[in-house]
Coordinates of C-alpha atoms in Angstrom, one line a residue:
M201 CA 0.0 0.0 0.0
D202 CA 1.3 3.5 -0.8
V203 CA 0.5 5.6 2.3
K204 CA 1.0 8.8 0.3
R205 CA -2.3 8.1 -1.4
F206 CA -4.3 6.3 1.3
L207 CA -5.4 6.8 4.9
G208 CA -7.6 4.4 6.7
F209 CA -11.1 5.0 8.3
S210 CA -10.7 7.7 10.8
L211 CA -12.6 8.4 14.0
A212 CA -10.3 10.2 16.4
S213 CA -7.2 12.1 16.9
F214 CA -4.9 12.4 19.9
C215 CA -2.9 15.5 20.9
L216 CA 0.5 15.0 22.4
L217 CA 0.7 17.7 25.1
G218 CA 3.7 17.7 27.4
V219 CA 4.8 14.2 26.4
A220 CA 8.5 13.7 26.6
G221 CA 10.3 13.6 23.2
S222 CA 7.4 15.0 21.2
A223 CA 6.6 18.3 19.6
P224 CA 4.3 20.3 21.8
G225 CA 0.8 20.1 20.6
A226 CA 1.6 17.4 18.0
S227 CA -1.6 15.8 16.8
I228 CA -1.9 12.2 15.9
D229 CA -4.8 10.8 13.9
T230 CA -5.6 7.5 15.7
G231 CA -8.3 6.2 13.4
L232 CA -10.4 3.5 14.9
I233 CA -8.5 3.3 18.1
P234 CA -10.3 5.4 20.7
S235 CA -8.1 7.6 22.9
P236 CA -5.0 5.4 23.1
R237 CA -2.5 5.9 25.8
I238 CA 0.6 7.2 24.0
V239 CA 3.8 7.3 26.0
M240 CA 7.0 8.7 24.6
P241 CA 10.5 7.9 25.8
D242 CA 12.8 10.6 27.1
D243 CA 15.5 9.9 24.6
T244 CA 15.5 8.9 20.9
P245 CA 13.1 6.0 20.5
K246 CA 14.5 2.5 19.9
S247 CA 11.2 0.9 19.0
T248 CA 7.4 1.3 18.9
V249 CA 5.0 -1.0 20.7
F250 CA 1.2 -1.3 20.3
L251 CA 0.1 -2.8 23.7
F252 CA -3.4 -4.4 23.6
S253 CA -5.1 -5.0 26.9
D254 CA -6.9 -8.2 27.8
K255 CA -10.7 -8.4 27.9
T256 CA -10.9 -6.4 31.2
G257 CA -9.6 -3.3 29.6
W258 CA -6.8 -0.9 30.3
S259 CA -5.9 -0.4 33.9
A260 CA -3.3 1.2 36.2
S261 CA -1.2 -2.0 35.8
E262 CA -1.0 -1.5 32.0
D263 CA -0.1 2.2 32.6
D264 CA 2.8 1.2 34.8
F265 CA 4.0 -1.4 32.3
A266 CA 3.9 1.2 29.5
Q267 CA 5.9 3.6 31.5
R268 CA 8.6 0.9 32.2
L269 CA 8.8 0.1 28.4
S270 CA 9.1 3.8 27.6
K271 CA 12.0 4.1 30.0
N272 CA 13.7 1.3 28.0
G273 CA 13.4 3.3 24.8
A274 CA 10.0 2.4 23.4
I275 CA 7.1 4.5 22.1
V276 CA 4.1 2.8 23.6
I277 CA 0.6 3.0 22.2
G278 CA -1.7 1.5 24.7
V279 CA -5.1 0.1 23.4
D280 CA -8.1 -0.5 25.6
L281 CA -9.3 -3.7 24.0
P282 CA -13.1 -3.6 24.9
R283 CA -13.3 0.0 23.6
Y284 CA -11.4 -0.9 20.4
L285 CA -13.6 -3.9 19.7
G286 CA -16.6 -1.7 20.1
A287 CA -15.2 0.8 17.6
I288 CA -14.5 -2.0 15.1
E289 CA -18.0 -3.3 15.3
K290 CA -19.2 0.1 14.0
V291 CA -17.1 0.0 10.8
P292 CA -19.6 0.5 8.0
D293 CA -17.7 -1.6 5.5
D294 CA -18.2 -5.4 5.0
C295 CA -14.9 -6.0 6.9
A296 CA -12.4 -4.1 9.0
Y297 CA -8.8 -3.5 8.0
L298 CA -6.9 -2.7 11.2
V299 CA -3.3 -2.6 9.9
S300 CA -3.8 0.7 8.2
D301 CA -4.5 2.7 11.3
I302 CA -1.8 0.9 13.2
E303 CA 0.8 1.8 10.6
N304 CA -0.4 5.4 10.3
I305 CA -0.2 5.9 14.1
S306 CA 3.3 4.3 14.1
H307 CA 4.4 6.7 11.3
Q308 CA 3.0 9.8 13.1
A309 CA 4.3 8.9 16.6
Q310 CA 7.8 8.2 15.4
R311 CA 7.8 11.5 13.4
A312 CA 6.5 13.4 16.4
A313 CA 9.3 11.8 18.6
N314 CA 11.9 12.9 16.0
S315 CA 13.0 9.3 15.6
D316 CA 16.2 9.0 13.5
N317 CA 15.1 5.9 11.7
Y318 CA 11.7 4.3 11.1
N319 CA 11.1 1.1 13.0
P320 CA 8.1 -1.1 12.1
P321 CA 5.9 -1.5 15.2
I322 CA 5.7 -4.4 17.6
L323 CA 2.2 -5.6 18.3
A324 CA 1.7 -7.3 21.7
G325 CA -1.1 -8.6 23.9
V326 CA -2.2 -11.0 26.5
G327 CA -5.3 -13.3 26.3
Q328 CA -7.9 -11.7 24.0
G329 CA -5.4 -8.9 23.3
G330 CA -3.0 -11.6 22.2
G331 CA -5.8 -13.3 20.1
L332 CA -6.3 -10.0 18.3
V333 CA -2.6 -9.7 17.6
M334 CA -2.7 -13.1 15.9
A335 CA -5.8 -12.1 13.9
I336 CA -4.1 -8.9 12.8
A337 CA -1.2 -11.0 11.5
A338 CA -3.7 -12.8 9.2
Q339 CA -4.3 -9.5 7.4
T340 CA -0.8 -8.0 7.5
P341 CA 1.1 -7.3 4.3
D342 CA 4.9 -7.7 4.1
A343 CA 7.2 -5.0 5.5
T344 CA 4.5 -3.5 7.7
I345 CA 4.8 -4.9 11.3
G346 CA 8.1 -5.6 12.9
H347 CA 7.1 -8.4 15.3
S348 CA 3.9 -9.9 16.8
V349 CA 4.1 -11.0 20.4
A350 CA 1.2 -12.9 22.0
V351 CA 0.9 -14.4 25.5
D352 CA -1.8 -17.0 26.1
P353 CA -3.7 -15.8 23.0
T354 CA -7.3 -16.8 22.8
A355 CA -8.3 -18.8 19.7
S356 CA -11.2 -16.5 18.7
V357 CA -11.7 -12.8 18.4
P358 CA -15.0 -11.7 20.0
L359 CA -16.2 -9.7 17.1
A360 CA -19.3 -10.0 14.9
K361 CA -17.6 -7.7 12.3
T362 CA -15.3 -9.7 10.0
L363 CA -11.6 -8.7 9.7
C364 CA -10.5 -8.2 6.1
S365 CA -8.3 -11.2 5.4
G366 CA -7.8 -13.9 2.8
A367 CA -6.9 -16.4 5.5
P368 CA -9.3 -19.2 6.4
R369 CA -11.6 -18.4 9.3
K370 CA -14.2 -20.2 11.4
V371 CA -17.1 -18.7 13.3
T372 CA -17.7 -20.1 16.8
P373 CA -20.0 -19.1 19.7
Q374 CA -17.0 -17.2 21.2
G375 CA -16.2 -15.3 18.1
T376 CA -14.2 -15.8 14.9
V377 CA -11.1 -18.0 14.7
Y378 CA -8.6 -16.7 12.1
D379 CA -5.9 -18.8 10.6
L380 CA -2.9 -17.2 8.8
A381 CA -2.6 -16.3 5.2
E382 CA -0.9 -18.9 3.0
G383 CA 2.8 -18.5 2.5
A384 CA 5.6 -17.1 4.6
L385 CA 4.7 -15.1 7.7
P386 CA 4.5 -11.3 7.1
N387 CA 6.7 -10.8 10.2
P388 CA 8.1 -12.8 13.1
I389 CA 5.5 -14.2 15.5
D390 CA 6.4 -15.1 19.1
V391 CA 3.9 -16.9 21.3
T392 CA 4.4 -17.7 25.0
F393 CA 2.1 -20.1 27.0
T394 CA 1.8 -19.8 30.8
P395 CA -0.2 -22.0 33.1
E396 CA -3.1 -19.7 32.5
V397 CA -3.5 -20.5 28.8
S398 CA -6.8 -21.9 27.6
A399 CA -6.9 -25.3 26.0
D400 CA -8.4 -23.9 22.7
G401 CA -5.8 -21.1 22.6
R402 CA -2.9 -23.5 22.8
S403 CA -4.6 -25.9 20.3
H404 CA -5.1 -23.1 17.8
I405 CA -1.4 -22.1 17.8
E406 CA -0.3 -25.7 17.6
D407 CA -2.6 -26.2 14.6
L408 CA -1.1 -23.3 12.9
R409 CA 2.4 -24.7 13.4
K410 CA 1.3 -28.1 12.0
Q411 CA 0.2 -26.2 8.9
G412 CA 3.8 -25.1 8.5
F413 CA 3.8 -21.6 9.9
D414 CA 7.1 -20.7 11.5
I415 CA 5.7 -19.4 14.8
T416 CA 8.2 -19.3 17.7
V417 CA 6.5 -20.9 20.8
K418 CA 7.8 -21.3 24.4
D419 CA 6.3 -22.1 27.8
A420 CA 6.9 -20.0 30.9
G421 CA 6.1 -20.8 34.5
V422 CA 5.1 -17.3 35.4
S423 CA 2.0 -15.1 35.1
A424 CA 0.9 -13.9 31.6
Q425 CA 1.8 -10.3 32.4
A426 CA 5.2 -11.2 33.6
A427 CA 5.8 -13.3 30.5
L428 CA 4.8 -10.4 28.3
E429 CA 7.0 -8.0 30.1
A430 CA 10.0 -10.3 29.9
S431 CA 9.6 -10.7 26.1
L432 CA 9.0 -7.1 25.4
T433 CA 11.7 -5.7 27.7
A434 CA 14.3 -7.7 25.9
M435 CA 12.9 -6.8 22.5
V436 CA 12.5 -3.0 22.9
G437 CA 15.9 -2.7 24.6
N438 CA 17.8 -4.5 22.0
P439 CA 15.9 -4.1 18.7
P440 CA 17.3 -5.5 15.5
A441 CA 19.6 -3.1 13.7
S442 CA 17.4 -0.8 11.6
A443 CA 17.6 -1.3 7.9
A444 CA 17.9 2.5 7.6
A445 CA 21.2 2.4 9.4
S446 CA 22.6 1.3 6.0
M447 CA 20.7 1.0 2.8
P448 CA 17.3 -0.7 3.3
I449 CA 17.4 -2.9 0.2
V450 CA 16.1 -6.3 -1.0
A451 CA 18.2 -8.2 -3.5
L452 CA 16.4 -10.5 -5.9
P453 CA 19.0 -12.4 -7.9
A454 CA 18.2 -14.2 -11.2
K455 CA 20.1 -15.7 -14.1
P456 CA 20.3 -12.7 -16.4
T457 CA 18.6 -13.0 -19.8
H458 CA 18.9 -9.4 -20.9
D459 CA 22.4 -8.4 -19.7
T460 CA 20.4 -6.0 -17.5
M461 CA 19.5 -5.5 -13.8
A462 CA 16.8 -3.3 -12.3
I463 CA 16.8 -1.0 -9.4
V464 CA 13.3 -0.3 -8.0
Y465 CA 12.5 2.6 -5.5
S466 CA 9.3 1.9 -3.6
G467 CA 6.4 4.2 -2.7
D468 CA 6.4 5.9 0.7
G469 CA 4.5 2.9 2.1
G470 CA 7.7 0.8 1.9
W471 CA 8.7 -2.3 0.1
R472 CA 5.4 -4.2 -0.6
D473 CA 2.4 -4.5 -3.0
L474 CA 3.1 -2.9 -6.3
D475 CA 6.9 -2.4 -5.9
K476 CA 7.4 -6.0 -4.7
S477 CA 5.0 -7.5 -7.2
V478 CA 6.7 -5.8 -10.2
A479 CA 10.1 -6.8 -8.9
D480 CA 9.1 -10.4 -8.5
V481 CA 7.9 -10.5 -12.2
L482 CA 11.2 -9.0 -13.3
Q483 CA 13.2 -11.6 -11.4
S484 CA 11.1 -14.4 -12.8
R485 CA 11.8 -13.0 -16.4
G486 CA 15.6 -13.0 -15.9
I487 CA 16.1 -9.5 -14.7
P488 CA 17.9 -9.5 -11.3
T489 CA 16.5 -6.7 -9.2
V490 CA 17.4 -4.6 -6.2
G491 CA 14.5 -3.0 -4.3
V492 CA 15.0 0.2 -2.2
D493 CA 12.5 0.6 0.7
S494 CA 11.8 4.4 0.4
L495 CA 9.9 4.5 3.7
R496 CA 13.1 3.6 5.6
Y497 CA 15.7 5.1 3.2
F498 CA 14.0 8.6 3.0
W499 CA 12.8 8.7 6.6
S500 CA 15.4 11.4 7.1
A501 CA 15.9 14.1 4.5
R502 CA 18.4 13.3 1.7
A503 CA 19.9 15.5 -1.0
P504 CA 19.6 14.2 -4.6
Q505 CA 23.4 14.1 -4.8
D506 CA 23.5 11.8 -1.7
V507 CA 20.9 9.5 -3.3
A508 CA 22.8 9.5 -6.5
K509 CA 26.0 8.5 -4.6
D510 CA 24.2 5.5 -3.0
L511 CA 22.6 4.6 -6.4
H512 CA 26.1 4.6 -7.9
D513 CA 27.3 2.2 -5.2
L514 CA 24.3 -0.1 -5.9
M515 CA 24.9 -0.1 -9.6
K516 CA 28.6 -0.8 -9.2
T517 CA 28.1 -3.6 -6.6
Y518 CA 25.3 -5.5 -8.4
T519 CA 26.4 -5.1 -12.0
E520 CA 29.7 -6.6 -11.0
Q521 CA 28.0 -9.3 -8.8
W522 CA 25.5 -10.3 -11.4
K523 CA 27.8 -9.7 -14.3
V524 CA 25.5 -7.4 -16.3
K525 CA 26.2 -4.3 -18.3
H526 CA 22.9 -2.4 -18.3
V527 CA 20.5 -1.0 -15.6
I528 CA 16.9 0.1 -15.7
L529 CA 15.6 2.4 -13.0
I530 CA 12.0 2.0 -11.8
G531 CA 10.2 4.2 -9.3
Y532 CA 6.7 4.1 -7.9
S533 CA 4.9 7.2 -6.5
F534 CA 7.4 8.7 -4.1
G535 CA 10.1 6.6 -5.7
A536 CA 9.2 7.8 -9.2
D537 CA 9.1 11.5 -8.1
I538 CA 12.7 11.4 -6.8
M539 CA 14.0 9.7 -9.9
P540 CA 14.6 12.7 -12.3
A541 CA 16.7 14.8 -9.9
T542 CA 18.6 11.6 -8.8
F543 CA 19.4 10.6 -12.4
N544 CA 20.7 14.1 -13.2
A545 CA 23.0 14.0 -10.2
L546 CA 24.7 10.8 -11.5
S547 CA 28.1 10.8 -13.2
T548 CA 28.2 10.6 -17.0
D549 CA 29.6 7.1 -16.8
D550 CA 26.7 5.9 -14.5
K551 CA 24.1 7.5 -16.9
M552 CA 25.6 5.6 -19.8
K553 CA 24.7 2.3 -18.1
I554 CA 21.0 3.2 -17.8
R555 CA 18.9 2.0 -20.6
Q556 CA 15.4 2.9 -19.3
I557 CA 13.7 4.9 -16.6
S558 CA 10.2 3.7 -15.8
L559 CA 8.0 6.0 -13.7
L560 CA 4.8 4.7 -12.1
G561 CA 2.4 7.1 -10.5
F562 CA 4.7 10.0 -11.2
S563 CA 3.6 13.4 -9.8
P564 CA 4.5 17.0 -10.4
Q565 CA 6.3 17.5 -7.1
A566 CA 9.1 15.5 -5.3
D567 CA 10.0 15.3 -1.7
F568 CA 13.3 13.8 -0.5
E569 CA 12.0 13.0 3.0
I570 CA 9.0 11.0 4.1
S571 CA 6.5 13.4 5.7
V572 CA 3.1 13.4 7.2
A573 CA 2.0 15.8 4.5
G574 CA 3.0 13.1 2.0
W575 CA 0.8 10.5 3.7
L576 CA -2.1 12.9 3.5
G577 CA -1.6 13.1 -0.3
S578 CA 0.1 16.5 -0.3
S579 CA 3.6 17.7 -1.0
S580 CA 5.7 19.4 1.8
S581 CA 6.9 23.0 1.7
D582 CA 10.3 21.7 0.6
A583 CA 9.0 19.8 -2.4
V584 CA 10.7 20.5 -5.8
A585 CA 9.1 20.4 -9.3
T586 CA 9.8 17.1 -11.1
L587 CA 9.2 18.2 -14.8
P588 CA 12.1 20.6 -15.1
E589 CA 14.5 17.8 -13.9
L590 CA 12.8 15.3 -16.2
G591 CA 13.3 17.8 -19.1
K592 CA 17.1 17.4 -18.8
I593 CA 16.9 13.7 -19.5
D594 CA 16.8 12.1 -23.0
P595 CA 13.1 11.4 -23.5
K596 CA 13.8 8.2 -25.3
L597 CA 14.8 6.7 -22.0
I598 CA 11.5 7.4 -20.2
Q599 CA 8.3 5.5 -19.6
C600 CA 5.5 7.1 -17.6
F601 CA 2.5 5.1 -16.3
Y602 CA -0.6 6.5 -14.8
G603 CA -4.1 5.4 -13.9
Q604 CA -7.0 7.1 -15.7
E605 CA -8.6 7.9 -12.3
E606 CA -5.5 9.7 -11.0
D607 CA -5.8 13.5 -10.6
D608 CA -2.2 14.1 -9.3
T609 CA -0.1 12.8 -12.2
A610 CA 2.4 14.5 -14.4
C611 CA 2.4 11.8 -17.1
P612 CA -0.2 13.4 -19.5
Q613 CA 2.1 16.4 -19.8
L614 CA 4.7 14.2 -21.4
E615 CA 2.4 13.2 -24.3
G616 CA 4.0 14.1 -27.7
H617 CA 7.3 15.1 -26.2
G618 CA 9.2 11.8 -26.6
P619 CA 8.6 9.6 -23.5
E620 CA 6.4 6.5 -23.7
V621 CA 3.2 7.3 -21.8
F622 CA 0.8 4.6 -20.7
K623 CA -2.7 5.2 -19.4
T624 CA -4.1 2.2 -17.6
T625 CA -7.4 1.5 -15.9
G626 CA -7.9 2.4 -12.2
G627 CA -6.1 4.9 -10.1
H628 CA -2.8 5.2 -8.3
H629 CA -2.7 1.4 -7.9
F630 CA -3.5 0.6 -11.6
D631 CA -6.3 -1.7 -10.6
G632 CA -3.8 -4.1 -9.2
N633 CA -2.6 -5.2 -12.6
Y634 CA 1.1 -5.3 -11.6
P635 CA 2.1 -8.2 -13.9
G636 CA 0.8 -6.0 -16.8
L637 CA 3.0 -3.1 -15.7
A638 CA 6.0 -5.4 -15.4
S639 CA 5.4 -6.8 -18.9
K640 CA 5.3 -3.2 -20.4
I641 CA 8.5 -2.4 -18.6
I642 CA 10.2 -5.5 -20.0
D643 CA 8.8 -4.8 -23.5
G644 CA 10.2 -1.3 -23.4
L645 CA 13.6 -2.6 -22.3
E646 CA 13.7 -5.2 -25.1
K647 CA 12.8 -2.6 -27.6
R648 CA 15.5 -0.2 -26.5
L649 CA 18.1 -3.0 -26.4
D650 CA 17.1 -4.1 -29.9
Q651 CA 17.3 -0.5 -31.2
E652 CA 20.7 -0.2 -29.7
A653 CA 21.9 -3.4 -31.2
R654 CA 20.7 -2.4 -34.7
A655 CA 22.5 1.0 -34.4
T656 CA 25.8 -0.7 -33.4
P657 CA 27.9 -1.4 -36.5

């Protein structure tokens, strides 16, 4: 999902007044979650935790726990489970997609806390809260949640409203039991059982493991709250090294069939959905690909010259590793917008390696830092115009794709000026026809390589 163009169903906002580490008066749109307790650490955040209460709701005990986690470096978003379930029941749609609000709050809270890097949030809960954490994992896309931690999770979620998920589910008198979506887990899942666990809760997790899901399970001879605190304290105090500490990339090797590799810059939602799907097709067609997670890479502001330097390093490393001569650059949304200025900042030698620049969901303005304004569909005050930079590039290199329902696209302005312009059905997500986009990108590459071969004596 590209957060720049989408915000989830919204009911509430929360104002951070006098919270350590936050901008005074910073307002956070909390979506469906009614009045969450948001606790900021005194120093730079190391992690972000969504802490779901059990069925009895949020209490002084959870407040104390949240304070202890914050002293260990965590931003804590405390969720009163009964109130949250009540809000979910009122969603007017056929199903409820909870991940969107969770991710939006995580973005906003980390920005308000002036976090140096973006860390995907940890979801944690006990009992019914742990059961909801497991159900949310059933609807979570890749590269969205950092970790799911459940202690004594119930098998069912006590909701009449269905959660949006393609995973198998079963309705019981206690609620709905959600399995996990087919394939690899979207993020690590840790489950701890204590002597308080219900038989059906344990049985459900064991059944998921028998289905092949790589869930980490352990037993603890302590209370559920003590088990959760032990797991989270270790996790928030020693988080995995952030991908943004270096270059947050995904390498997709393949046996080259076109003497070409691709470098794909994602939208501001991170490496998933369109970006990942297009890259997977390229890899399957013999074009090894490197994906750059723009959410993490551009969490802090970067100059085009700095982006170009890192792009040079990627090109040098992977053209040598994969033994290819040529490169195609692909950007989606935020990643498309930064492409012209980045290309123009490359050396002549690097430019000579690039055979095609494919821009998907290209807009008239570019930011070089992920911003709240961008998630709301607007450009920041520091945005720069993209078309003047694009005008400096040989138009024969350029492809521009846009959906016919988009109203914030620069592609139509390129018609008749040399670039290939493709209008598709749908809006900013091209009706989900990602294989079709990838095929047009490959067709364009093959055409350009053929023209080059014909022109070579």
